[in-house]
């Protein structure tokens, strides 16, 4: 038997029409385009500008400090080597965007840089509902301001996207992580608290207790969550300035009418986060409830070799999760691309030749034009025009060709008229415009 091929588990094809795969609905390419258009439009309202970075990045950019080919790289990322270079398929875009910002001296454009992106990311996770190996993120970064207004702006950007879709049922969780010194102090306090319970912890949490105890706070384990209730709170270890920053941010969100819930155990896993951390959750997503999240990352630029500190704050959100939330709240998106404006039906070889050339002329004039590519009968061509949903057909046979006229048929009413070739574009345009209004 011949070998057949399937897409890699944890990835999916986006087709002209929606379909179901592994119990999940995959939206049509038209719906993806529509969603991306809304994201772009909302980002433009904030005067955020798009940045596109490569999908391939040097592994060291993502796995700084943890050492190459450690657990994180081999288990959570798609990484490989060619010669002396270590490559990774980007698992996120914050580090790539900051790399580009530093590399191209974007600070020299002046002012605060507001950048947004839309694109695929890759994580070597166990695929499950809402969790893929290739998924898509949109996100925004505000680089060059340490003011809490920048944090509020980022949160406003993120929430505006969901509002633009009419999505309202979601929770914004908010916390402050303090400055560079806060977390080491808190980490020690957490370790001191959990060590006596080490035997009760899951294997993962026991390992994290020594390597990254803050991640224990994300635990879903019931017993560990009970232990958390008595655990020390990050806020007690946060410096004065960060507390003031947090208070101002909460005030600003209040001014914007953006509701939030303070979550003292919300920490973003990565070391370069400072001060603000947030996550947006939907009650409709089941176990993978995070629509998106983000925070302030004032330490990242220095980690990437910048001599100057570069204050920055950003968010990243999953587009697959956005689709799940849209479906759950009954927001409909276009199911397929629009039909052709006109379908050319030709009878006989000569007419078919004329139609083939005429199609190019109509397309050059901006009309969505389709025609038969298989030399089929007139009846089959009419059927195809109907199937594609073309509002108008343009019918040409030998007689019409001789008279240099085409029959324009309005499919809905069946109404037909003869139009001289030289008037075709003008008349079709008028009819299409009238049909659209
Ligand atoms: P993170 O950087 O992990 O906070 O990811 C930001 C957002 O991307 C999450 O809130 C999810 O919406 C989405 N996301 C992250 N990982 C995946 C994945 N494996 N599959 C689908 N979406 C994801």
Short mmCIF file of N, CA, C and O and ligand atoms in Angstrom, two decimals, residues 92 123 125 130-132 135 137 268 290-293 316-318 320-321, ligand 1:
data_model
loop_
_atom_site.label_atom_id
_atom_site.label_comp_id
_atom_site.label_asym_id
_atom_site.label_seq_id
_atom_site.Cartn_x
_atom_site.Cartn_y
_atom_site.Cartn_z
N UNK A 92 7.32 31.99 21.42
CA UNK A 92 6.59 33.22 21.78
C UNK A 92 7.29 34.36 21.06
O UNK A 92 8.29 34.13 20.37
N UNK A 123 5.33 25.06 20.29
CA UNK A 123 5.73 24.51 21.59
C UNK A 123 5.56 23.00 21.55
O UNK A 123 4.53 22.50 21.10
N UNK A 125 4.45 20.65 23.22
CA UNK A 125 3.64 20.21 24.34
C UNK A 125 2.82 18.99 23.95
O UNK A 125 2.68 18.68 22.78
N UNK A 130 -7.44 22.89 22.85
CA UNK A 130 -6.96 24.25 23.11
C UNK A 130 -5.46 24.36 23.28
O UNK A 130 -4.94 25.43 23.60
N UNK A 131 -4.76 23.24 23.10
CA UNK A 131 -3.30 23.27 23.27
C UNK A 131 -2.67 22.58 22.08
O UNK A 131 -2.88 21.39 21.86
N UNK A 132 -1.96 23.34 21.30
CA UNK A 132 -1.39 22.83 20.05
C UNK A 132 0.13 22.92 20.08
O UNK A 132 0.71 23.56 20.94
N UNK A 135 0.57 26.95 17.15
CA UNK A 135 -0.62 27.75 17.41
C UNK A 135 -0.30 29.18 16.98
O UNK A 135 0.78 29.46 16.47
N UNK A 137 -0.45 33.41 17.81
CA UNK A 137 -0.59 34.46 18.82
C UNK A 137 -0.74 35.81 18.16
O UNK A 137 -0.20 36.06 17.08
N UNK A 268 4.07 35.16 36.41
CA UNK A 268 4.44 34.66 35.10
C UNK A 268 5.73 33.89 35.31
O UNK A 268 6.60 34.32 36.04
N UNK A 290 -6.90 30.23 29.68
CA UNK A 290 -6.21 31.50 29.43
C UNK A 290 -6.40 31.96 27.99
O UNK A 290 -6.04 31.27 27.05
N UNK A 291 -7.02 33.13 27.84
CA UNK A 291 -7.09 33.74 26.51
C UNK A 291 -5.75 34.38 26.17
O UNK A 291 -5.29 34.33 25.04
N UNK A 292 -5.17 34.99 27.18
CA UNK A 292 -3.90 35.67 26.95
C UNK A 292 -3.35 36.19 28.27
O UNK A 292 -4.00 36.09 29.31
N UNK A 293 -2.16 36.75 28.19
CA UNK A 293 -1.58 37.28 29.41
C UNK A 293 -0.38 38.12 29.07
O UNK A 293 -0.01 38.26 27.90
N UNK A 316 0.42 38.81 25.20
CA UNK A 316 0.34 37.83 24.12
C UNK A 316 -0.93 37.04 24.32
O UNK A 316 -1.31 36.71 25.45
N UNK A 317 -1.64 36.74 23.22
CA UNK A 317 -2.91 36.02 23.34
C UNK A 317 -3.03 35.00 22.22
O UNK A 317 -2.48 35.19 21.13
N UNK A 318 -3.74 33.92 22.50
CA UNK A 318 -3.87 32.84 21.54
C UNK A 318 -5.08 33.04 20.62
O UNK A 318 -6.18 33.32 21.09
N UNK A 320 -6.38 30.67 18.59
CA UNK A 320 -7.25 29.48 18.69
C UNK A 320 -8.20 29.64 19.88
O UNK A 320 -9.39 29.31 19.79
N UNK A 321 -7.68 30.15 20.99
CA UNK A 321 -8.52 30.37 22.17
C UNK A 321 -9.57 31.43 21.90
O UNK A 321 -10.71 31.34 22.37
P1 LIG B 1 1.91 32.28 27.29
O1 LIG B 1 3.09 32.98 26.71
O2 LIG B 1 2.19 30.85 27.62
O3 LIG B 1 1.23 33.02 28.40
O4 LIG B 1 0.86 32.20 26.10
C1 LIG B 1 0.04 33.29 25.77
C2 LIG B 1 -1.26 32.76 25.20
O5 LIG B 1 -1.00 31.95 24.06
C3 LIG B 1 -1.99 31.82 26.15
O6 LIG B 1 -2.78 32.56 27.03
C4 LIG B 1 -2.83 31.01 25.19
O7 LIG B 1 -3.98 31.73 24.80
C5 LIG B 1 -1.92 30.88 24.00
N1 LIG B 1 -1.19 29.61 24.02
C6 LIG B 1 -0.05 29.32 24.69
N2 LIG B 1 0.36 28.07 24.44
C7 LIG B 1 -0.55 27.54 23.58
C8 LIG B 1 -0.70 26.28 22.92
N3 LIG B 1 0.19 25.31 23.08
N4 LIG B 1 -1.76 26.10 22.11
C9 LIG B 1 -2.68 27.08 21.92
N5 LIG B 1 -2.58 28.29 22.49
C10 LIG B 1 -1.54 28.53 23.32
#
